[in-house]
Coordinates of C-alpha atoms (C1' of nucleotides) in Angstrom, one line a residue:
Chain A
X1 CA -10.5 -5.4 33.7
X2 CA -11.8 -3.6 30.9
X3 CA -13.5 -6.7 29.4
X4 CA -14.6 -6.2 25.3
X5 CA -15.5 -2.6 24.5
X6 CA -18.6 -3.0 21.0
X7 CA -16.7 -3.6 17.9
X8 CA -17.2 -0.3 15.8
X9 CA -20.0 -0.4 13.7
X10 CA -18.3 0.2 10.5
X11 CA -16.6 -3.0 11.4
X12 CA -19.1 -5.1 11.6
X13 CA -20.6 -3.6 8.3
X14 CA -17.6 -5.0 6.7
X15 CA -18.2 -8.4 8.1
X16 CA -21.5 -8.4 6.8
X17 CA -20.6 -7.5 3.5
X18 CA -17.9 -9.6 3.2
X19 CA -19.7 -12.7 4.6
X20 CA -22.3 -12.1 1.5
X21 CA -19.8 -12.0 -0.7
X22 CA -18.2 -15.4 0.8
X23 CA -21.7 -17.1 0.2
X24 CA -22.5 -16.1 -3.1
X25 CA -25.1 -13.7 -1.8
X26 CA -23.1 -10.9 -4.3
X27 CA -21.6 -12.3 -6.5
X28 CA -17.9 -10.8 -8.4
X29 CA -19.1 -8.2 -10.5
X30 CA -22.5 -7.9 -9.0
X31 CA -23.8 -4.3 -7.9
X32 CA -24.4 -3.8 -4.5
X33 CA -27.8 -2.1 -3.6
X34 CA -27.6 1.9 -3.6
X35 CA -26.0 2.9 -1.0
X36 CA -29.0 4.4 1.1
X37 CA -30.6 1.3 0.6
X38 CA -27.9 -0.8 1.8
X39 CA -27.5 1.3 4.8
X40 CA -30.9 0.5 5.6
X41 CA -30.8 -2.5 5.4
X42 CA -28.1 -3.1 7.5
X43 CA -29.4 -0.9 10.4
X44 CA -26.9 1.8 10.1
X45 CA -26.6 5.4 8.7
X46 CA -25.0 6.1 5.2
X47 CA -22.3 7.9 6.7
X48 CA -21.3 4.6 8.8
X49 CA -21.7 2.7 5.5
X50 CA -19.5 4.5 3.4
X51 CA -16.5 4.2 6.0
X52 CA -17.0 0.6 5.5
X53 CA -17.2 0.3 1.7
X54 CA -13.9 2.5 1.5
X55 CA -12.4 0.5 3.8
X56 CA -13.3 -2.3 1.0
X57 CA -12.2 -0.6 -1.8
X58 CA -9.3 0.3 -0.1
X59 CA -8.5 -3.5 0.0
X60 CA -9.7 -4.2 -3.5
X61 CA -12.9 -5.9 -2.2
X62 CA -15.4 -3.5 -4.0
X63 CA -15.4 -0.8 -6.7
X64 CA -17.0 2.1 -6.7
X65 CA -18.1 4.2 -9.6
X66 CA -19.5 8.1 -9.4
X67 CA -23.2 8.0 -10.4
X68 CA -23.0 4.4 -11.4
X69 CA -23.0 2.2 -8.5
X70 CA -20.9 0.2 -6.4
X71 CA -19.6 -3.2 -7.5
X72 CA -17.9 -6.5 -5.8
X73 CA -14.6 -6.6 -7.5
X74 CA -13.9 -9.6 -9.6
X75 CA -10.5 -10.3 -9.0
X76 CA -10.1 -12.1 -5.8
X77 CA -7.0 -10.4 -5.6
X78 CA -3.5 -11.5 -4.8
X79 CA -2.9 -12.0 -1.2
X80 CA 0.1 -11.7 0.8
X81 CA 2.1 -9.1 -1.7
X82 CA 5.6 -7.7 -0.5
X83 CA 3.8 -4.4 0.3
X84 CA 2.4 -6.3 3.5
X85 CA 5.0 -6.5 6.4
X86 CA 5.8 -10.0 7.5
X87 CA 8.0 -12.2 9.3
X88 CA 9.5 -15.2 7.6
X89 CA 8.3 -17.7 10.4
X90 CA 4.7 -16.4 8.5
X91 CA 5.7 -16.1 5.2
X92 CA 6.4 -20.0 5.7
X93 CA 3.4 -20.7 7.6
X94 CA 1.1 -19.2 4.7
X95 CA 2.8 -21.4 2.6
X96 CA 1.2 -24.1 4.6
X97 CA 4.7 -25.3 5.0
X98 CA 6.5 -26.0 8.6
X99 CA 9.6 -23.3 9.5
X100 CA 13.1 -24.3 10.8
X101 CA 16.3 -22.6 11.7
X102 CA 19.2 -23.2 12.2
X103 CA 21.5 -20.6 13.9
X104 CA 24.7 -20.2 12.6
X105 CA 25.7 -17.3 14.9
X106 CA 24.7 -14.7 18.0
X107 CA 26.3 -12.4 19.8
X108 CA 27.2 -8.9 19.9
X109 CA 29.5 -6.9 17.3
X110 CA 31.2 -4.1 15.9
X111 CA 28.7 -2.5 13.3
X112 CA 29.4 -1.8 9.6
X113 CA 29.5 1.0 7.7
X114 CA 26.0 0.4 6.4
X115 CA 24.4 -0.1 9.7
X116 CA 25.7 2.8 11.8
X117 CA 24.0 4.5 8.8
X118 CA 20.6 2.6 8.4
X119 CA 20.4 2.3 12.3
X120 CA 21.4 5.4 13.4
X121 CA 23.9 4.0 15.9
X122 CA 25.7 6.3 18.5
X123 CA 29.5 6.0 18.4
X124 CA 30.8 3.0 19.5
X125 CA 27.6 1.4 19.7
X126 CA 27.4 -2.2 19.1
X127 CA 24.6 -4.4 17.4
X128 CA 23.1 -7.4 18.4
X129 CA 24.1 -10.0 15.4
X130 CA 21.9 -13.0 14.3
X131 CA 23.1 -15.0 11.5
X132 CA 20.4 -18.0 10.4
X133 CA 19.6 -20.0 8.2
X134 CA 15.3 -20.5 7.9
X135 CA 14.5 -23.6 6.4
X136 CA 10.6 -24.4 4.8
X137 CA 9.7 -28.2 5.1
X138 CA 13.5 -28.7 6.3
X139 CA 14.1 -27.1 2.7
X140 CA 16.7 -24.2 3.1
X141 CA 14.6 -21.1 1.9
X142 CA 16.6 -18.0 2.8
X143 CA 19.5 -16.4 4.6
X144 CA 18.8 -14.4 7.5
X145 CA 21.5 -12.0 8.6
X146 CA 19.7 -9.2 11.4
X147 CA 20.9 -6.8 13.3
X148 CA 19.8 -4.6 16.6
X149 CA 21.3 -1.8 18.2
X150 CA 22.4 -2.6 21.6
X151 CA 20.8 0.5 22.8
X152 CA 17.1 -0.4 22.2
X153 CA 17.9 -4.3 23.9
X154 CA 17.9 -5.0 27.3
X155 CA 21.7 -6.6 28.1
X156 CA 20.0 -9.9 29.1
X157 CA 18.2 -10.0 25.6
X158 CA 18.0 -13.6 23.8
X159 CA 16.9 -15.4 21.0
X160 CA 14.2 -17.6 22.3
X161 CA 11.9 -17.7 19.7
X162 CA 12.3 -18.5 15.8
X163 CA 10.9 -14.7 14.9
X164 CA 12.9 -12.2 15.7
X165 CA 9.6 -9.9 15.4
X166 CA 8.3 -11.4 18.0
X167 CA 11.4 -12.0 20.1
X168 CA 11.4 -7.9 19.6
X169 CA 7.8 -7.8 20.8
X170 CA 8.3 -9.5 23.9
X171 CA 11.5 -7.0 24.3
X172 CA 8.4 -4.0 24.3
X173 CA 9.7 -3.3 20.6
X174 CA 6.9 -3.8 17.9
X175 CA 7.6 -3.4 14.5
X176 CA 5.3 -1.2 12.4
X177 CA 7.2 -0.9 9.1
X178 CA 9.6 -1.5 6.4
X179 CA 11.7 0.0 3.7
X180 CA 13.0 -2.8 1.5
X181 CA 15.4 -3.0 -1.2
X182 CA 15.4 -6.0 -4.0
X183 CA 17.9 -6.4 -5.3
X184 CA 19.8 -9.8 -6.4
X185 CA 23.4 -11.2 -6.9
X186 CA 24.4 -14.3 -9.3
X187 CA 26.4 -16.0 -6.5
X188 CA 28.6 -15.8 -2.9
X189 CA 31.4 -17.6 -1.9
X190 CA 29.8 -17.9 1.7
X191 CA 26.1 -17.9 1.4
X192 CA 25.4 -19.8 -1.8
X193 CA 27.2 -22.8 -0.3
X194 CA 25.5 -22.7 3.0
X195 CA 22.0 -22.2 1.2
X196 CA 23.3 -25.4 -1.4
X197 CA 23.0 -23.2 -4.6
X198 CA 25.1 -23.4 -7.4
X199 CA 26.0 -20.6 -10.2
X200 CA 23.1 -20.9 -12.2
X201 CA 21.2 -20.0 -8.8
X202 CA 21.0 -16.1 -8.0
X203 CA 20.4 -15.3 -4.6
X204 CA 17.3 -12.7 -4.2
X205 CA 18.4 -10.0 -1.6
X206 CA 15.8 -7.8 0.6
X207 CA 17.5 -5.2 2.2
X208 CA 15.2 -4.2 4.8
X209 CA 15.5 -1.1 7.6
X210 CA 12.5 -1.8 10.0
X211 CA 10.9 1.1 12.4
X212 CA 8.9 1.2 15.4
X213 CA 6.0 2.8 16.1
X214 CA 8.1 5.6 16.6
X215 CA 9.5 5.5 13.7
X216 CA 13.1 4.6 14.8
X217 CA 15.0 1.8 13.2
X218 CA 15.2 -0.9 15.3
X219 CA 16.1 -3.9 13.0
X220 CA 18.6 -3.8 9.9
X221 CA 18.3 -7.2 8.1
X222 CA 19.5 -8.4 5.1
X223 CA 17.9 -11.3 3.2
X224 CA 19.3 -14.0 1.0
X225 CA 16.6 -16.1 -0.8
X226 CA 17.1 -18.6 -3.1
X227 CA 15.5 -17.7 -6.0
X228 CA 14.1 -21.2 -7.1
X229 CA 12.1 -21.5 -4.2
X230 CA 10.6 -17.8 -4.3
X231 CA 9.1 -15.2 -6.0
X232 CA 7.5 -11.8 -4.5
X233 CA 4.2 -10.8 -6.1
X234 CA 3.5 -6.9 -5.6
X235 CA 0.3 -5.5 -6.7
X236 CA 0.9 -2.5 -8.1
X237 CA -1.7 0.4 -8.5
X238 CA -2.0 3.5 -11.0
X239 CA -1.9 6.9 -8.7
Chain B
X1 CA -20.0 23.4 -21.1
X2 CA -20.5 23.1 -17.6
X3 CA -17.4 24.8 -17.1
X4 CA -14.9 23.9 -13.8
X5 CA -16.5 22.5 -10.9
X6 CA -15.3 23.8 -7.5
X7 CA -12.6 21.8 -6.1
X8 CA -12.9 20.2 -3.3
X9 CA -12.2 21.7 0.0
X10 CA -10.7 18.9 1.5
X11 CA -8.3 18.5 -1.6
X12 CA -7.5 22.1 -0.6
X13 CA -7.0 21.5 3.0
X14 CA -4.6 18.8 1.9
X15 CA -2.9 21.3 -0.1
X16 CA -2.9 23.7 2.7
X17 CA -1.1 21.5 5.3
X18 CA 1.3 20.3 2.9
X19 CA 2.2 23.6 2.3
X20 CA 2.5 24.2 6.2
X21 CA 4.9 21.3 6.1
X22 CA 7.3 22.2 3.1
X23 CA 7.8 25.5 4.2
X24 CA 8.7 24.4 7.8
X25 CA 5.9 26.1 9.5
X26 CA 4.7 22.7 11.0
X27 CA 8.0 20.7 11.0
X28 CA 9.3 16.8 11.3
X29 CA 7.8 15.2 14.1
X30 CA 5.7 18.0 14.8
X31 CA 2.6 18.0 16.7
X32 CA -0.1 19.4 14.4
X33 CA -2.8 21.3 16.3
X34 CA -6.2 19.5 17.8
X35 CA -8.9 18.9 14.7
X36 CA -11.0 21.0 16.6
X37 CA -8.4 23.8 16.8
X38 CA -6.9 23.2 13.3
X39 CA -10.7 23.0 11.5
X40 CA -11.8 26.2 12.6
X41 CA -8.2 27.6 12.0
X42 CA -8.6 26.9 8.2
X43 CA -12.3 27.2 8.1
X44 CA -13.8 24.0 7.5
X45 CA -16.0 21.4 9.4
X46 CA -13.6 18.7 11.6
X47 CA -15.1 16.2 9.6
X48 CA -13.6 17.5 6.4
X49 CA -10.2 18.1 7.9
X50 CA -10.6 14.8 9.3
X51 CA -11.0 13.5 5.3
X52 CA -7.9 15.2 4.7
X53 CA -6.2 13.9 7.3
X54 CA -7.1 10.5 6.7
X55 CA -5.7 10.8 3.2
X56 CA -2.3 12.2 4.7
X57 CA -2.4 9.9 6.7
X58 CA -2.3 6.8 4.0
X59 CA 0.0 8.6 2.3
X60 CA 2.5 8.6 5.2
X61 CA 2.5 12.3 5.4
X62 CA 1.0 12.1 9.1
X63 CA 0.9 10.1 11.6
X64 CA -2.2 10.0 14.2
X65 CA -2.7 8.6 17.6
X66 CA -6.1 8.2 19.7
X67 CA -5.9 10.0 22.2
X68 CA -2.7 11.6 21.7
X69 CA -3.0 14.1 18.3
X70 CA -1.4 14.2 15.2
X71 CA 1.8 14.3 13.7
X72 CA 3.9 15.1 11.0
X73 CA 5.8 12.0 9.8
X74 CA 9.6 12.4 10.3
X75 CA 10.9 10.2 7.8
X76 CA 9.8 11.6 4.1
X77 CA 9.7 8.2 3.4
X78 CA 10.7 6.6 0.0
X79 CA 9.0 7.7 -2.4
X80 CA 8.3 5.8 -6.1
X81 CA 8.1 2.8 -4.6
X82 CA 7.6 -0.5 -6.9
X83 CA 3.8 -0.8 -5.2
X84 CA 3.2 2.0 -7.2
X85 CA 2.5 1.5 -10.8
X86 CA 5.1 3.6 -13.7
X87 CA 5.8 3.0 -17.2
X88 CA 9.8 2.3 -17.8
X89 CA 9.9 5.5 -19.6
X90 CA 8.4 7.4 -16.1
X91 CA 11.0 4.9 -13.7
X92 CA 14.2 6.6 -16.7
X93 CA 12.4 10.3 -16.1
X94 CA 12.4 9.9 -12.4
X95 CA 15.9 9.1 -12.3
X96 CA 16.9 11.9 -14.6
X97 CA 18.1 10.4 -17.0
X98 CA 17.0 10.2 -20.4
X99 CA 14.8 7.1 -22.3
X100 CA 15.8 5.5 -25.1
X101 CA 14.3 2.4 -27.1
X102 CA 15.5 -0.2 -29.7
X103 CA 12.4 -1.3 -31.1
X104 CA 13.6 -5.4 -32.1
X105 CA 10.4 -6.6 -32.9
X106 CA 6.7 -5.7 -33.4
X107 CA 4.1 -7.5 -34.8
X108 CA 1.4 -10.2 -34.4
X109 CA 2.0 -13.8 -33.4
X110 CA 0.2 -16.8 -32.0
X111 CA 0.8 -16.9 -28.1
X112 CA 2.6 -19.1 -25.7
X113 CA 0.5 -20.7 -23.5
X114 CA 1.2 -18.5 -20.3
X115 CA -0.3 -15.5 -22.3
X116 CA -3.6 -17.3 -23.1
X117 CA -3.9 -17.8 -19.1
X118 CA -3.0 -14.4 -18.3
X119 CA -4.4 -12.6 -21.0
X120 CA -7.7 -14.4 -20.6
X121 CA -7.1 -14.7 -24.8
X122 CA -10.2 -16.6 -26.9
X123 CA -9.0 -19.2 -28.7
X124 CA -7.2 -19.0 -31.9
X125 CA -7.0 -14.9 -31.0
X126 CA -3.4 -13.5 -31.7
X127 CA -1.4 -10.9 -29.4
X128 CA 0.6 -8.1 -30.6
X129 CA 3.8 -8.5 -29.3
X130 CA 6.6 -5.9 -28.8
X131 CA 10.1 -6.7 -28.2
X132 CA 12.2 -3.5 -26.8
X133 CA 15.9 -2.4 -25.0
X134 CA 15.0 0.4 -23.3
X135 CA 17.6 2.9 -22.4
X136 CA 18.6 5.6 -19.8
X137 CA 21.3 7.7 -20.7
X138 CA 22.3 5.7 -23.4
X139 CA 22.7 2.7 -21.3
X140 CA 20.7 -0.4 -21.3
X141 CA 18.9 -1.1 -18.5
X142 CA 16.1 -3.0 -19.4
X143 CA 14.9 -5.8 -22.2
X144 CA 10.8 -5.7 -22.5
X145 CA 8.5 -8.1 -23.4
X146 CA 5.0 -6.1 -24.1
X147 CA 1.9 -8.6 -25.2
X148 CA -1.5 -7.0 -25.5
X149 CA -4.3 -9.3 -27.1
X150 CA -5.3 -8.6 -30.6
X151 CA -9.5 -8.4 -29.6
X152 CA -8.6 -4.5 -27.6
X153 CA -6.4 -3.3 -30.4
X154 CA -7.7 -1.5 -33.7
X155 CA -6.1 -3.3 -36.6
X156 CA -4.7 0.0 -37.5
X157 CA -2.8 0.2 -34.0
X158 CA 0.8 0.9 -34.3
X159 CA 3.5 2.2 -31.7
X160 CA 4.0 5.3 -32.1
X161 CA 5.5 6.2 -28.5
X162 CA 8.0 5.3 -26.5
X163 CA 5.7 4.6 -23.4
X164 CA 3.3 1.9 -24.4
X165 CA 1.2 3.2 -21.6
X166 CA 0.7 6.2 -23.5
X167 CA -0.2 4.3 -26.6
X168 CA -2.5 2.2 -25.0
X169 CA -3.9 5.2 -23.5
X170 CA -4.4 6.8 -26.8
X171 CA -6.4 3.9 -28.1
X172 CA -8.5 4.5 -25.4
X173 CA -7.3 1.7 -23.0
X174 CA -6.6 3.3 -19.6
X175 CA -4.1 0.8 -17.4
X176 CA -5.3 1.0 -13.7
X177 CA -3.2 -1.7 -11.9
X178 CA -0.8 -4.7 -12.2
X179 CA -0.1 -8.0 -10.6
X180 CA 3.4 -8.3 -10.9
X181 CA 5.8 -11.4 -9.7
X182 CA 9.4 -10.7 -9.0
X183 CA 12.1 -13.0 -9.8
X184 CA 15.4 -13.4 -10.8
X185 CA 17.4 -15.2 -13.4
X186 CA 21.4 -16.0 -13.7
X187 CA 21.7 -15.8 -17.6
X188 CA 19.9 -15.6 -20.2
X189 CA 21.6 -16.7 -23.7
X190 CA 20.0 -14.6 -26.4
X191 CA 18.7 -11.9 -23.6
X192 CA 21.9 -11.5 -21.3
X193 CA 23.9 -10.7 -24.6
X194 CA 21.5 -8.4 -25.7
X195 CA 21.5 -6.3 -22.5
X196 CA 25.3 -6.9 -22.5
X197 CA 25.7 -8.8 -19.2
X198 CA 28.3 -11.1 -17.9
X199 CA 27.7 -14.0 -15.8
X200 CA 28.3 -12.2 -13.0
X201 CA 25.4 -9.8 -13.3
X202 CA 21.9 -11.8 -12.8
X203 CA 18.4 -10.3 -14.3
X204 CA 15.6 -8.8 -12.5
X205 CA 12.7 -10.1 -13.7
X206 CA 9.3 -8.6 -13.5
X207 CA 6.3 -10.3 -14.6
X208 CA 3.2 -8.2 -15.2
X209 CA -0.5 -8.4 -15.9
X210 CA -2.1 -4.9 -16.2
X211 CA -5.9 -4.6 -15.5
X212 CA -7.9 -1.8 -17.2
X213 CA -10.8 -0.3 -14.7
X214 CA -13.0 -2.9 -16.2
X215 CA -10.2 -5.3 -14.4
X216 CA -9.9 -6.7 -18.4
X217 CA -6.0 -7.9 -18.4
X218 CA -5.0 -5.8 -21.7
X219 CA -1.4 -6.1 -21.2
X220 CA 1.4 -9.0 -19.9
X221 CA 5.1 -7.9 -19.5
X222 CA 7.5 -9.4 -19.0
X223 CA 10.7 -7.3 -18.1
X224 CA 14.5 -8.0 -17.8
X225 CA 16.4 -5.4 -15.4
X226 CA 20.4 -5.5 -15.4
X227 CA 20.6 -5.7 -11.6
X228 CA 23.5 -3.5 -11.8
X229 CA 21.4 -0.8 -12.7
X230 CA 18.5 -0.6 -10.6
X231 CA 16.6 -1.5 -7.3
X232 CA 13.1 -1.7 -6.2
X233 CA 11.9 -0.1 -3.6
X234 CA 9.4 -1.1 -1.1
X235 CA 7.5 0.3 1.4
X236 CA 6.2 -2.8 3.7
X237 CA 3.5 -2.0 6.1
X238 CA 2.6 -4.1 9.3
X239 CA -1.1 -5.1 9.3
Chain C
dA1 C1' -5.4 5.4 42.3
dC2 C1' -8.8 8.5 40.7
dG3 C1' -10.9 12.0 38.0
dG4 C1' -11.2 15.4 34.8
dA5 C1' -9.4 17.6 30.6
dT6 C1' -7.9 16.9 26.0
dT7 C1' -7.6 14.4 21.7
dT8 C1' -8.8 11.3 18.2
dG9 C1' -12.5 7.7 16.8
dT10 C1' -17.2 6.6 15.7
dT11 C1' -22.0 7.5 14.5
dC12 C1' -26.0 9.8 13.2
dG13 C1' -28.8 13.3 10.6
dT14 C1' -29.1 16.4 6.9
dA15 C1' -28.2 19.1 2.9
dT16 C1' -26.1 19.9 -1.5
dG17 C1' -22.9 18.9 -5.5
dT18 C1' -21.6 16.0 -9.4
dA19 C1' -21.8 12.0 -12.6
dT20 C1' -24.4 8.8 -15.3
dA21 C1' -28.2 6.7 -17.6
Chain D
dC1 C1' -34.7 17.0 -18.3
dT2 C1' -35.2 13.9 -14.6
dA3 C1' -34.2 10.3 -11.6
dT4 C1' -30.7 7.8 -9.3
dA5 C1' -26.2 7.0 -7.5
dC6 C1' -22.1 8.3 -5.4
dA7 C1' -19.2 12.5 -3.4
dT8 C1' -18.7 16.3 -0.4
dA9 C1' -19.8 19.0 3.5
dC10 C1' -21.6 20.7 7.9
dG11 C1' -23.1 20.1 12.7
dA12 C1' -23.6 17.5 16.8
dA13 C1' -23.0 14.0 20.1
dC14 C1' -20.9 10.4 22.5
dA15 C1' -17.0 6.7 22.9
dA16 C1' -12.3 5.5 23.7
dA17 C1' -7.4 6.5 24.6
dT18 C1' -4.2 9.3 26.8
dC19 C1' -2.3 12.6 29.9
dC20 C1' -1.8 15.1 34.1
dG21 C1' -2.7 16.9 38.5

DNA sequence: ACGGATTTGTTCGTATGTATA
DNA sequence: CTATACATACGAACAAATCCG
């Protein structure tokens, strides 16, 4: 019964900021006022200010320049890049398009090679296999193979929902990251038939290890898209 | 003739921890001690240990929890991910192995019509275009595609290294991020025989457009990866 | 179930350093 | 040189999350 606790400040701050820049109050490539005066403005200290314009800058919303000033960015910046963790079910949504899938197997198997490796299985463990097919706008997109150690699922574990991320969630397993591999191949036997491609096709593969919060692996997919009906934009920043 | 400025103390407490952690005084999974504890331990304010920890914290070195305390991150996590912006020559280094390049063209032309979109080009303005096999080891592993428009260049401009970033760099053009697109192709006629491929063996392709700090775009790429011969990495993140 | 102790998160005030015009 | 802007740093207080007796 803990009802709503006050947003942070620093939150709201970021609201504010970004709602001016939404209606044209800053516009890209304006400067914002110093950042005293802003803080003022806005009713809260400097300190409190800054955490929220690095939180922007952080995302590419504002620049900041040492003794210059600080500046809305004017690149609206490429949303939704690779670096950013999500399930297919929204990587179709975003595309305003409508998800489908159509299972092509479940059940529980002996692992791989790979996956005793990438999952860290105990001997003789098995893992929970899920073969798919996710369709966007009844257009097959990409071939979902995914795998869960048996330890981490309850024995009466199913598949009711299209995402597996959130079939996870419900399981008490939430997924907080991903190491990826691209990678691509000109053409399989199985998979380029069931996705309808032909040789002058390539499949795009994501190899893709996720980890809970506590950092254990808890999901090994592997990813076949077709590469006509995809591309992953990354933004890529000078360290 | 200001000489050196002090360096930041909470680049030094950064320095300190990191230290703690590569010579296994604070180990994998470790609980680090409270800030409290830990700021007077190495004699700063929490507030600056907190900076550094924040900035461990993006980098994936920690891990903190409210409430709980904070932690040394157990997996080293891949590092050199594609998210984060390298020349081809740095990508060869990193490997180590050693870069090569056949220059096969260099020189002014009129541009496509992609380039005038990306490169934000006035009309009638050429781009210097550079057409390279860059090689590790002696091996091919990648055809580029360098345009930069012809109104950042000095006439005189010429390539004189390997690393276009470098060049750039010298003519005082300082690349700060990309936009890049990541696709795939099945053969290429003129490209696939360059990089000595077989059907079998698909290209990686990255598209770039690199942004100066200005956010200008001063150069588009366009690069053709054997897939054989490499991977890209990615760290996703849950948001 | 409750309360207190511990730990990280947020916020303010203030002072000083460094970069730029 | 000076004024302005952002960067760093300290101290203090309270909030929120978690843990444990």
């Amino acid at each position: 019964m803990k009802s709503h606790y006050q947003k942070p400040r620093y939150l709201i701050v970021i609201e504010q900021i970004r709602e001016k820049i939404n209606n044209g109050e800053l516009e890209p490539g304006e400067q914002l006022p110093s950042e005293t005066a802003l803080a003022k403005a806005l009713g809260v200290s400097r300190n409190t200010l800054r955490e929220a314009l690095r939180i922007l800058e952080e995302e590419n919303i504002v620049i900041r320049k040492h003794g210059i000033g600080t500046f809305v960015n004017r690149v609206p910046v490429f949303q939704g890049g690779i670096e950013e963790l999500f399930s297919i079910t929204e990587l179709i949504e975003r595309e305003g398009k409508i998800p489908g899938t159509e299972i092509l197997f479940t059940g529980y198997v002996e692992p791989h090679r790979d996956d005793v490796e990438e999952l860290e299985l105990e001997e003789d463990e098995q893992v929970f296999l899920v073969k798919r097919v996710r369709t966007a706008d009844e257009v097959p997109l990409v071939y979902c193979i995914d795998k869960v150690p048996d330890s981490i699922l309850h024995k009466r574990y199913k598949l009711r929902e299209e995402s597996i991320f959130n079939s996870l969630r419900d399981a008490g397993i939430v997924i907080n990251h991903a190491e990826s591999k691209i990678n691509t191949i000109a053409y399989h036997d199985e998979i380029s038939k069931i996705m309808n491609c032909d040789q002058h096709t390539p499949l795009l593969v994501l190899r893709q290890v996720h980890f809970d919060e506590l950092n254990r692996p808890v999901l090994y997919s592997i990813n076949y898209f077709r590469s006509d009906q995809i591309t992953f934009n990354v933004l890529r920043k000078r360290i």
